[in-house]
Short mmCIF file of C-alpha atoms in Angstrom, two decimals:
data_model
loop_
_atom_site.label_atom_id
_atom_site.label_comp_id
_atom_site.label_asym_id
_atom_site.label_seq_id
_atom_site.Cartn_x
_atom_site.Cartn_y
_atom_site.Cartn_z
CA MET A 1 -1.10 16.73 -12.99
CA ASP A 2 -4.65 15.52 -12.34
CA LYS A 3 -4.11 13.87 -8.96
CA LYS A 4 -2.87 15.36 -5.71
CA ILE A 5 0.29 13.78 -4.41
CA GLN A 6 -0.30 11.91 -1.17
CA MET A 7 1.96 10.03 1.25
CA VAL A 8 -0.41 7.06 0.95
CA ASP A 9 -3.29 6.63 -1.50
CA LEU A 10 -5.63 4.15 0.19
CA HIS A 11 -8.67 5.23 -1.83
CA GLY A 12 -6.99 4.51 -5.17
CA GLN A 13 -6.00 1.05 -3.92
CA TYR A 14 -9.56 0.41 -2.60
CA LEU A 15 -11.13 1.19 -5.99
CA LYS A 16 -9.26 -1.75 -7.56
CA ILE A 17 -10.74 -4.23 -5.02
CA LYS A 18 -13.98 -2.40 -4.31
CA PRO A 19 -16.50 -5.07 -5.46
CA GLU A 20 -14.90 -7.79 -3.34
CA VAL A 21 -14.53 -5.57 -0.26
CA ASP A 22 -18.03 -4.16 -0.49
CA ARG A 23 -19.57 -7.56 -0.99
CA GLY A 24 -17.64 -9.04 1.89
CA ILE A 25 -18.48 -6.23 4.32
CA GLN A 26 -22.15 -6.46 3.38
CA GLU A 27 -22.09 -10.19 4.08
CA VAL A 28 -20.75 -9.56 7.58
CA ILE A 29 -23.48 -7.00 8.23
CA ASP A 30 -26.13 -9.35 6.90
CA THR A 31 -24.96 -12.23 9.09
CA CYS A 32 -24.00 -10.03 12.07
CA ALA A 33 -20.92 -12.20 12.62
CA PHE A 34 -18.95 -9.15 13.76
CA ILE A 35 -16.67 -11.03 16.18
CA ASN A 36 -14.81 -14.22 15.26
CA GLY A 37 -16.69 -14.66 11.98
CA PRO A 38 -15.48 -17.33 9.58
CA GLN A 39 -13.53 -14.74 7.58
CA VAL A 40 -11.10 -14.30 10.52
CA LYS A 41 -10.11 -17.95 10.49
CA GLU A 42 -10.00 -17.89 6.70
CA PHE A 43 -7.53 -15.01 6.80
CA ALA A 44 -5.34 -16.66 9.43
CA GLU A 45 -5.12 -19.78 7.25
CA LYS A 46 -4.31 -17.78 4.10
CA LEU A 47 -1.64 -15.75 5.89
CA LYS A 48 -0.14 -18.95 7.28
CA GLU A 49 0.07 -20.36 3.78
CA TYR A 50 1.55 -17.13 2.35
CA SER A 51 4.17 -16.64 5.11
CA GLY A 52 5.17 -20.25 5.63
CA ALA A 53 4.66 -19.92 9.41
CA LYS A 54 3.30 -23.00 11.18
CA HIS A 55 0.88 -20.88 13.25
CA VAL A 56 -0.74 -17.48 12.77
CA ILE A 57 -2.73 -15.90 15.61
CA THR A 58 -4.72 -12.83 14.68
CA CYS A 59 -5.21 -9.96 17.20
CA ALA A 60 -6.42 -6.40 17.49
CA ASN A 61 -3.29 -4.50 16.50
CA GLY A 62 0.46 -4.68 16.12
CA THR A 63 1.18 -3.31 19.61
CA ASP A 64 -1.00 -6.01 21.15
CA ALA A 65 0.89 -8.58 19.07
CA LEU A 66 4.18 -7.44 20.67
CA GLN A 67 2.70 -7.39 24.13
CA ILE A 68 1.12 -10.84 23.80
CA ALA A 69 4.42 -12.22 22.46
CA LEU A 70 6.30 -10.97 25.49
CA MET A 71 3.62 -12.25 27.88
CA ALA A 72 3.91 -15.72 26.39
CA LEU A 73 7.59 -15.94 27.23
CA ASP A 74 7.07 -15.76 31.03
CA LEU A 75 9.62 -12.99 31.54
CA LYS A 76 10.01 -11.52 35.00
CA PRO A 77 10.03 -7.84 36.04
CA GLY A 78 13.55 -6.52 35.63
CA ASP A 79 14.43 -8.94 32.80
CA GLU A 80 16.07 -7.11 29.94
CA VAL A 81 14.88 -6.95 26.34
CA ILE A 82 17.15 -5.45 23.72
CA VAL A 83 15.48 -3.10 21.29
CA PRO A 84 16.72 -0.52 18.72
CA ALA A 85 16.59 3.13 19.76
CA PHE A 86 15.53 4.22 16.29
CA THR A 87 12.05 2.77 15.82
CA TYR A 88 8.42 3.43 16.53
CA VAL A 89 7.57 3.65 20.21
CA ALA A 90 5.46 0.44 20.32
CA SER A 91 8.56 -1.78 20.05
CA ALA A 92 9.79 -0.53 23.44
CA GLU A 93 6.51 0.57 24.95
CA VAL A 94 5.34 -3.03 25.56
CA ILE A 95 8.60 -3.82 27.29
CA GLY A 96 8.04 -1.08 29.87
CA LEU A 97 4.35 -1.88 30.15
CA LEU A 98 5.15 -5.38 31.39
CA GLY A 99 7.72 -4.19 33.94
CA LEU A 100 10.66 -5.33 31.85
CA THR A 101 13.76 -3.27 31.16
CA PRO A 102 14.25 -1.95 27.58
CA VAL A 103 17.92 -2.00 26.66
CA MET A 104 18.36 0.37 23.73
CA VAL A 105 21.03 -0.13 21.11
CA ASP A 106 22.05 1.78 18.00
CA VAL A 107 21.34 0.86 14.38
CA ASP A 108 23.16 0.65 11.08
CA PRO A 109 23.18 4.07 9.39
CA GLU A 110 22.70 2.61 5.91
CA THR A 111 19.78 0.20 6.48
CA PHE A 112 18.37 1.84 9.70
CA ASN A 113 18.23 -1.66 11.22
CA VAL A 114 19.80 -3.16 14.35
CA THR A 115 22.68 -5.56 13.74
CA ALA A 116 24.19 -8.48 15.68
CA GLY A 117 27.14 -6.21 16.39
CA ASN A 118 24.88 -3.64 18.06
CA ILE A 119 23.20 -6.41 20.09
CA LYS A 120 26.29 -8.30 21.17
CA ASN A 121 27.73 -5.64 23.48
CA ALA A 122 24.29 -5.06 25.08
CA ILE A 123 23.85 -8.61 26.35
CA SER A 124 24.01 -8.93 30.13
CA PRO A 125 23.16 -11.72 32.64
CA ARG A 126 19.63 -10.27 32.77
CA THR A 127 19.03 -10.25 29.02
CA ARG A 128 16.17 -12.58 27.97
CA ALA A 129 15.06 -11.44 24.57
CA ILE A 130 15.82 -9.35 21.45
CA ILE A 131 13.29 -7.40 19.40
CA PRO A 132 14.83 -6.75 15.96
CA VAL A 133 12.68 -4.28 14.02
CA HIS A 134 12.53 -4.69 10.28
CA LEU A 135 12.31 -0.97 9.74
CA PHE A 136 10.93 0.78 6.67
CA GLY A 137 10.46 -2.51 4.74
CA GLN A 138 13.60 -4.60 4.82
CA SER A 139 14.82 -7.39 7.09
CA CYS A 140 17.48 -7.00 9.71
CA ASP A 141 20.45 -9.27 8.99
CA MET A 142 18.82 -12.18 10.79
CA GLU A 143 21.34 -15.01 10.36
CA PRO A 144 23.97 -13.53 12.69
CA ILE A 145 21.24 -12.26 15.04
CA MET A 146 19.74 -15.76 15.35
CA LYS A 147 23.22 -17.25 15.86
CA LEU A 148 23.94 -14.74 18.63
CA ALA A 149 20.54 -15.46 20.25
CA LYS A 150 21.17 -19.20 20.20
CA GLU A 151 24.61 -18.81 21.71
CA ASN A 152 23.09 -16.77 24.58
CA SER A 153 19.79 -18.63 24.95
CA LEU A 154 17.73 -15.55 24.02
CA TYR A 155 14.25 -15.31 22.54
CA VAL A 156 13.89 -13.36 19.34
CA ILE A 157 10.65 -11.43 18.70
CA GLU A 158 10.58 -9.94 15.19
CA ASP A 159 8.73 -6.66 14.83
CA ASN A 160 7.57 -7.08 11.26
CA ALA A 161 4.95 -4.28 11.23
CA GLN A 162 6.68 -2.46 8.35
CA ALA A 163 8.13 -5.38 6.34
CA ILE A 164 5.39 -7.94 5.71
CA GLY A 165 6.16 -9.49 2.35
CA SER A 166 9.92 -9.10 2.73
CA VAL A 167 12.05 -12.23 2.23
CA TYR A 168 15.42 -12.92 3.90
CA THR A 169 17.95 -15.26 2.28
CA PHE A 170 20.33 -17.22 4.55
CA SER A 171 23.90 -18.07 3.51
CA ASP A 172 22.82 -21.61 2.55
CA GLY A 173 20.20 -20.27 0.16
CA THR A 174 17.22 -20.85 2.48
CA LYS A 175 14.58 -18.16 2.09
CA ARG A 176 12.20 -17.14 4.85
CA HIS A 177 9.57 -14.41 5.15
CA THR A 178 10.32 -11.85 7.79
CA GLY A 179 8.28 -12.57 10.90
CA THR A 180 8.78 -16.32 10.61
CA ILE A 181 12.51 -16.49 11.49
CA GLY A 182 12.59 -15.74 15.25
CA THR A 183 10.84 -17.32 18.20
CA ILE A 184 7.80 -15.18 17.52
CA GLY A 185 6.97 -12.65 14.81
CA CYS A 186 4.54 -9.74 15.08
CA THR A 187 2.89 -7.54 12.51
CA SER A 188 0.39 -4.70 12.14
CA PHE A 189 -2.43 -4.19 9.65
CA PHE A 190 -2.75 -0.47 10.33
CA PRO A 191 -4.36 1.07 7.17
CA SER A 192 -1.12 2.60 5.83
CA LYS A 193 0.89 -0.63 6.14
CA ASN A 194 1.80 -2.65 3.02
CA LEU A 195 -0.98 -5.05 4.02
CA GLY A 196 -3.44 -2.77 5.76
CA CYS A 197 -7.08 -3.12 6.78
CA TYR A 198 -9.62 -0.30 7.28
CA GLY A 199 -9.10 0.02 11.01
CA ASP A 200 -6.73 -1.67 13.45
CA GLY A 201 -5.52 -5.23 13.20
CA GLY A 202 -2.50 -7.39 13.90
CA ALA A 203 -1.08 -10.91 13.81
CA ILE A 204 1.45 -13.09 15.57
CA PHE A 205 3.54 -15.84 13.90
CA THR A 206 5.35 -18.83 15.49
CA ASN A 207 6.57 -22.23 14.48
CA ASP A 208 6.39 -23.53 18.08
CA ASP A 209 3.25 -25.54 18.85
CA THR A 210 3.36 -24.90 22.63
CA LEU A 211 3.89 -21.16 22.19
CA ALA A 212 1.08 -21.00 19.61
CA GLU A 213 -1.39 -22.50 22.09
CA LYS A 214 -0.30 -20.02 24.77
CA LEU A 215 -0.44 -17.04 22.38
CA HIS A 216 -4.01 -18.01 21.41
CA MET A 217 -4.99 -18.23 25.07
CA ILE A 218 -3.39 -14.92 26.07
CA ALA A 219 -5.16 -13.14 23.22
CA ASN A 220 -8.45 -14.62 24.37
CA HIS A 221 -8.55 -13.69 28.08
CA GLY A 222 -6.20 -16.50 28.96
CA GLN A 223 -8.76 -19.16 28.16
CA LYS A 224 -8.69 -22.31 26.07
CA ILE A 225 -12.17 -23.41 27.17
CA LYS A 226 -14.73 -20.65 27.58
CA TYR A 227 -14.92 -19.32 31.16
CA HIS A 228 -11.91 -21.44 32.20
CA HIS A 229 -8.92 -19.06 32.49
CA SER A 230 -5.57 -20.80 32.70
CA VAL A 231 -3.30 -17.72 32.45
CA ILE A 232 -3.62 -13.96 32.73
CA GLY A 233 -4.52 -12.74 29.28
CA CYS A 234 -6.09 -9.86 27.45
CA ASN A 235 -8.89 -9.21 24.94
CA SER A 236 -7.32 -8.79 21.52
CA ARG A 237 -9.33 -9.78 18.42
CA LEU A 238 -9.25 -9.03 14.73
CA ASP A 239 -12.70 -7.83 13.74
CA THR A 240 -14.47 -9.84 11.05
CA ILE A 241 -14.89 -6.74 8.83
CA GLN A 242 -11.13 -6.17 8.96
CA ALA A 243 -10.53 -9.78 8.05
CA VAL A 244 -12.74 -9.28 4.96
CA VAL A 245 -10.52 -6.40 3.82
CA LEU A 246 -7.34 -8.39 4.50
CA ASN A 247 -8.68 -11.40 2.61
CA ALA A 248 -9.24 -9.17 -0.39
CA LYS A 249 -5.78 -7.60 -0.17
CA LEU A 250 -3.58 -10.56 0.68
CA PRO A 251 -3.59 -12.09 -2.85
CA HIS A 252 -2.22 -8.71 -4.07
CA LEU A 253 0.46 -8.29 -1.44
CA ASP A 254 3.36 -9.30 -3.67
CA GLU A 255 1.98 -7.03 -6.36
CA TYR A 256 1.81 -4.17 -3.84
CA CYS A 257 5.38 -4.84 -2.69
CA ALA A 258 6.61 -4.92 -6.30
CA ALA A 259 4.92 -1.58 -7.04
CA ARG A 260 6.57 0.00 -4.01
CA LYS A 261 9.99 -1.43 -4.98
CA ALA A 262 9.59 -0.10 -8.52
CA ALA A 263 8.76 3.35 -7.18
CA ALA A 264 11.74 3.21 -4.78
CA ASP A 265 14.10 2.16 -7.60
CA TYR A 266 12.87 5.09 -9.69
CA TYR A 267 13.57 7.49 -6.83
CA THR A 268 16.97 6.05 -6.21
CA GLU A 269 18.00 6.15 -9.90
CA HIS A 270 17.12 9.87 -10.11
CA LEU A 271 18.29 11.02 -6.67
CA LYS A 272 21.43 8.93 -5.98
CA ASN A 273 23.73 11.62 -7.41
CA VAL A 274 22.10 14.62 -5.74
CA LYS A 275 24.59 16.21 -3.43
CA GLY A 276 23.10 16.86 -0.02
CA ILE A 277 21.17 13.63 0.39
CA LEU A 278 21.79 9.92 0.84
CA VAL A 279 19.35 7.42 -0.66
CA PRO A 280 18.32 4.34 1.40
CA GLY A 281 20.71 1.43 1.69
CA GLU A 282 19.58 -2.12 0.92
CA LEU A 283 20.77 -5.28 2.67
CA PRO A 284 21.80 -7.80 -0.06
CA ALA A 285 20.26 -10.70 1.91
CA SER A 286 16.85 -9.09 2.07
CA THR A 287 14.20 -7.97 -0.36
CA HIS A 288 12.96 -4.49 0.42
CA VAL A 289 9.20 -3.81 0.30
CA TYR A 290 9.58 -0.04 1.01
CA HIS A 291 6.98 0.69 3.58
CA GLN A 292 8.81 4.03 3.55
CA TYR A 293 11.32 5.57 1.19
CA THR A 294 13.62 7.45 3.57
CA LEU A 295 16.34 9.86 2.67
CA ARG A 296 19.10 11.14 4.91
CA VAL A 297 19.41 14.91 4.40
CA LEU A 298 22.88 16.23 5.11
CA ASP A 299 24.18 19.47 6.65
CA GLY A 300 21.19 20.05 8.90
CA ARG A 301 18.89 20.99 5.96
CA ARG A 302 16.18 18.32 6.55
CA ASP A 303 13.49 20.65 7.98
CA GLU A 304 14.25 23.24 5.35
CA LEU A 305 13.73 20.64 2.58
CA LYS A 306 10.53 19.46 4.16
CA GLU A 307 9.18 23.01 4.20
CA PHE A 308 10.23 23.58 0.58
CA LEU A 309 8.44 20.42 -0.55
CA ALA A 310 5.32 21.46 1.32
CA SER A 311 5.37 24.83 -0.46
CA LYS A 312 5.18 22.84 -3.69
CA GLY A 313 2.24 20.76 -2.42
CA ILE A 314 4.41 17.72 -1.82
CA PRO A 315 4.02 15.92 1.53
CA ALA A 316 7.00 14.41 3.35
CA MET A 317 7.24 12.84 6.79
CA ILE A 318 9.83 12.51 9.53
CA TYR A 319 10.02 8.95 10.94
CA TYR A 320 11.12 9.47 13.75
CA PRO A 321 11.99 12.97 15.05
CA LEU A 322 12.96 11.86 18.56
CA PRO A 323 14.86 8.61 19.20
CA LEU A 324 13.54 6.44 22.01
CA GLN A 325 16.42 7.23 24.42
CA ARG A 326 15.23 10.85 24.41
CA GLN A 327 11.55 10.06 25.05
CA GLU A 328 10.38 11.13 28.51
CA ALA A 329 8.49 7.85 29.03
CA PHE A 330 11.68 5.79 28.92
CA ARG A 331 14.03 8.08 30.84
CA HIS A 332 13.85 6.20 34.17
CA ILE A 333 13.37 2.61 32.94
CA THR A 334 15.92 2.24 30.15
CA ARG A 335 19.49 0.96 30.05
CA ALA A 336 21.47 2.34 27.13
CA ALA A 337 24.08 -0.26 26.29
CA GLU A 338 26.22 1.91 24.04
CA SER A 339 26.44 5.30 22.43
CA LEU A 340 23.25 5.94 20.52
CA GLY A 341 24.75 8.57 18.25
CA ILE A 342 23.61 7.03 14.99
CA SER A 343 19.98 6.97 16.19
CA GLN A 344 20.28 10.60 17.14
CA GLN A 345 21.86 11.47 13.75
CA LEU A 346 19.03 9.68 11.95
CA ALA A 347 16.32 11.39 13.99
CA ASP A 348 17.88 14.72 12.97
CA SER A 349 18.26 13.91 9.29
CA VAL A 350 15.70 11.39 7.92
CA LEU A 351 12.87 12.47 5.61
CA SER A 352 10.44 10.08 3.93
CA LEU A 353 9.02 10.80 0.51
CA PRO A 354 5.60 9.68 -0.72
CA ILE A 355 5.53 5.97 -1.63
CA HIS A 356 2.50 3.76 -2.19
CA THR A 357 1.02 1.33 -4.67
CA GLU A 358 -0.75 3.96 -6.75
CA LEU A 359 2.27 6.37 -7.08
CA THR A 360 2.98 7.19 -10.76
CA HIS A 361 6.26 8.12 -12.42
CA ASP A 362 4.67 11.43 -13.39
CA GLN A 363 4.08 12.21 -9.74
CA GLN A 364 7.55 11.03 -8.83
CA ASP A 365 9.05 13.29 -11.51
CA ILE A 366 7.46 16.26 -9.82
CA ILE A 367 8.83 15.19 -6.41
CA ILE A 368 12.31 14.49 -7.84
CA ALA A 369 12.40 17.82 -9.68
CA ALA A 370 11.50 19.61 -6.46
CA VAL A 371 14.25 17.90 -4.48
CA LYS A 372 16.79 18.78 -7.15
CA GLU A 373 15.57 22.35 -7.35
CA PHE A 374 16.05 22.70 -3.55
CA PHE A 375 19.65 21.57 -3.66
CA ASN A 376 20.49 23.67 -6.77
CA MET A 377 19.21 26.93 -5.25
#
């Protein structure tokens, strides 16, 4: 094999769009329009068209997007926000940061996503919002979640950092991009994401005109007119250079997602009958864009498999080794609404294999052979 196996191959992806990226970055340097250059607005408009959202507000990163979303809803300290226990810390971190109470719920063991059933029993008189996380690249089952939210007058903030490009189909056949279904959607353009820039970046989606105006203001120091601050805000901007990269990549997003899905299908076809692991489950109502390809390793052998793959020069990652309910930062501010046993089981058993747009079947064959060798020893 000529090429080293990597979890993510950003350089190989860059080479395919190099002329456009290099030309665009040079243009920003030549014009010195580093902040709020025309490329930022251009990207927001293109992303709006791609996603079908009525409004897209760019910002500095995905965590800021979540924080700004919560700030725009005028929640009060002590108000509760329901969030899955098995997710990246940012989803719950912003809740605690704003003096709100994270209420952690368990997830489905097949899709790794929170369900309406998980959420229902967690709702209390203090519940104001739900943050469903579209983990690893597929949508939560949003139709029942939205129904539950409507019945209980709750806001829905979609954490779409790992699933941009995924499409959810409602029972009536209506299709919507993840991030455009709830009250507000949030995403990240961290370099390793399916749509990633070359630094930090994020965006917020909404179909509500009033909320859109407020989100814009909060992201810009709470001002609509310069030096006139109507609300408490923050400083969260997408750099022009990052917008250049995203403008170059957005036309290829569906192609990137298709390449990841093809790689995932190849893994599944060759690993689904291996005793000792469970391949990822897919929700029929959602396309899966496979930000991660995550196995469940049975019988407590996850760490052993990871070490074995490393000995063969094959990287693998654990997302996430400690569920949120066990994180020290949340110990004194969290309400656990139910047993979080599934989240703990997943934290103890998940292992993500390399997956990216440049992954070849030859490379996958080496990974697959190593996994089979481990379980046949």
